[in-house]
Amino acid sequence: MHQQATRRSKRTGKPYIVWLHAAHVKLHDTLNSQPSLLCLCPSCHGYYDFLLRLREQGIRLERIKHRRQTRKRIASLVSQAA
């Protein structure tokens, strides 16, 4: 697909112009002066960002679980030493 391509709506059947978006490959890379970008249509851009956020949520959850396990392990080692 290219910029200003004409597509037909699945819902209404009317033609519309597609304006492409630049999507950051890394979610929080907005301050980078030369970021890696993808050229996507608006719906694909939204889906791509959604998947990045889901992945980020999973990573955040695993970090929390790891911290809890580490704290439990340290607490058990401290109690054994005492």
Short mmCIF file of the C-alpha atoms (twelve columns), coordinates in Angstrom:
data_MODEL
# 
_entry.id   MODEL 
# 
loop_
_atom_site.group_PDB 
_atom_site.id 
_atom_site.type_symbol 
_atom_site.label_atom_id 
_atom_site.label_alt_id 
_atom_site.label_comp_id 
_atom_site.label_asym_id 
_atom_site.label_seq_id 
_atom_site.Cartn_x 
_atom_site.Cartn_y 
_atom_site.Cartn_z 
_atom_site.pdbx_PDB_model_num 
ATOM 1  C CA . MET A 1  0.000   0.000   0.000  1 
ATOM 2  C CA . HIS A 2  1.253   3.510   -0.670 1 
ATOM 3  C CA . GLN A 3  0.441   6.972   0.669  1 
ATOM 4  C CA . GLN A 4  -2.963  8.300   -0.448 1 
ATOM 5  C CA . ALA A 5  -4.033  4.935   -1.874 1 
ATOM 6  C CA . THR A 6  -7.770  4.568   -2.361 1 
ATOM 7  C CA . ARG A 7  -9.485  1.713   -0.509 1 
ATOM 8  C CA . ARG A 8  -13.098 0.664   -0.251 1 
ATOM 9  C CA . SER A 9  -14.715 0.470   3.179  1 
ATOM 10 C CA . LYS A 10 -15.854 -3.027  4.163  1 
ATOM 11 C CA . ARG A 11 -18.645 -1.547  6.268  1 
ATOM 12 C CA . THR A 12 -20.135 1.105   3.960  1 
ATOM 13 C CA . GLY A 13 -18.630 0.227   0.592  1 
ATOM 14 C CA . LYS A 14 -17.529 3.838   0.059  1 
ATOM 15 C CA . PRO A 15 -14.019 4.642   -1.166 1 
ATOM 16 C CA . TYR A 16 -11.615 6.472   1.127  1 
ATOM 17 C CA . ILE A 17 -8.005  7.674   1.019  1 
ATOM 18 C CA . VAL A 18 -5.440  5.933   3.210  1 
ATOM 19 C CA . TRP A 19 -2.952  8.153   5.035  1 
ATOM 20 C CA . LEU A 20 -0.026  6.091   6.250  1 
ATOM 21 C CA . HIS A 21 1.431   6.433   9.747  1 
ATOM 22 C CA . ALA A 22 4.985   6.132   11.013 1 
ATOM 23 C CA . ALA A 23 5.025   3.637   13.882 1 
ATOM 24 C CA . HIS A 24 7.947   3.405   16.300 1 
ATOM 25 C CA . VAL A 25 9.430   -0.094  16.338 1 
ATOM 26 C CA . LYS A 26 10.220  0.342   20.053 1 
ATOM 27 C CA . LEU A 27 7.264   1.663   22.035 1 
ATOM 28 C CA . HIS A 28 9.005   4.327   24.150 1 
ATOM 29 C CA . ASP A 29 11.574  5.424   21.553 1 
ATOM 30 C CA . THR A 30 9.905   8.799   20.965 1 
ATOM 31 C CA . LEU A 31 12.836  10.941  22.177 1 
ATOM 32 C CA . ASN A 32 15.287  9.300   19.778 1 
ATOM 33 C CA . SER A 33 16.257  11.684  16.961 1 
ATOM 34 C CA . GLN A 34 16.707  8.772   14.520 1 
ATOM 35 C CA . PRO A 35 14.216  6.089   15.607 1 
ATOM 36 C CA . SER A 36 13.451  2.883   13.759 1 
ATOM 37 C CA . LEU A 37 10.056  3.374   12.121 1 
ATOM 38 C CA . LEU A 38 7.539   1.271   10.219 1 
ATOM 39 C CA . CYS A 39 5.163   2.638   7.604  1 
ATOM 40 C CA . LEU A 40 1.685   1.321   8.481  1 
ATOM 41 C CA . CYS A 41 -1.941  2.091   7.734  1 
ATOM 42 C CA . PRO A 42 -3.857  3.513   10.745 1 
ATOM 43 C CA . SER A 43 -5.558  0.229   11.703 1 
ATOM 44 C CA . CYS A 44 -2.298  -1.749  11.477 1 
ATOM 45 C CA . HIS A 45 -0.532  0.972   13.482 1 
ATOM 46 C CA . GLY A 46 -3.134  0.671   16.240 1 
ATOM 47 C CA . TYR A 47 -2.862  -3.116  16.259 1 
ATOM 48 C CA . TYR A 48 0.951   -2.955  16.280 1 
ATOM 49 C CA . ASP A 49 0.934   -0.561  19.269 1 
ATOM 50 C CA . PHE A 50 -1.603  -2.796  21.042 1 
ATOM 51 C CA . LEU A 51 0.672   -5.830  20.629 1 
ATOM 52 C CA . LEU A 52 3.692   -3.849  21.881 1 
ATOM 53 C CA . ARG A 53 1.738   -2.767  24.961 1 
ATOM 54 C CA . LEU A 54 0.608   -6.347  25.637 1 
ATOM 55 C CA . ARG A 55 4.213   -7.520  25.395 1 
ATOM 56 C CA . GLU A 56 5.318   -4.730  27.718 1 
ATOM 57 C CA . GLN A 57 2.608   -5.702  30.236 1 
ATOM 58 C CA . GLY A 58 3.810   -9.308  30.202 1 
ATOM 59 C CA . ILE A 59 7.396   -8.229  30.792 1 
ATOM 60 C CA . ARG A 60 6.310   -5.939  33.647 1 
ATOM 61 C CA . LEU A 61 4.375   -8.800  35.260 1 
ATOM 62 C CA . GLU A 62 7.358   -11.161 34.998 1 
ATOM 63 C CA . ARG A 63 9.599   -8.543  36.623 1 
ATOM 64 C CA . ILE A 64 7.159   -8.169  39.531 1 
ATOM 65 C CA . LYS A 65 6.994   -11.952 39.976 1 
ATOM 66 C CA . HIS A 66 10.797  -12.183 39.865 1 
ATOM 67 C CA . ARG A 67 11.183  -9.439  42.498 1 
ATOM 68 C CA . ARG A 68 8.718   -11.209 44.803 1 
ATOM 69 C CA . GLN A 69 10.528  -14.527 44.408 1 
ATOM 70 C CA . THR A 70 13.875  -12.855 45.047 1 
ATOM 71 C CA . ARG A 71 12.567  -11.154 48.205 1 
ATOM 72 C CA . LYS A 72 11.131  -14.447 49.474 1 
ATOM 73 C CA . ARG A 73 14.445  -16.200 48.820 1 
ATOM 74 C CA . ILE A 74 16.424  -13.478 50.601 1 
ATOM 75 C CA . ALA A 75 14.010  -13.517 53.539 1 
ATOM 76 C CA . SER A 76 14.356  -17.297 53.866 1 
ATOM 77 C CA . LEU A 77 18.154  -17.049 53.728 1 
ATOM 78 C CA . VAL A 78 18.168  -14.329 56.391 1 
ATOM 79 C CA . SER A 79 15.846  -16.322 58.672 1 
ATOM 80 C CA . GLN A 80 18.038  -19.431 58.270 1 
ATOM 81 C CA . ALA A 81 21.151  -17.424 59.177 1 
ATOM 82 C CA . ALA A 82 19.542  -16.006 62.308 1 
# 
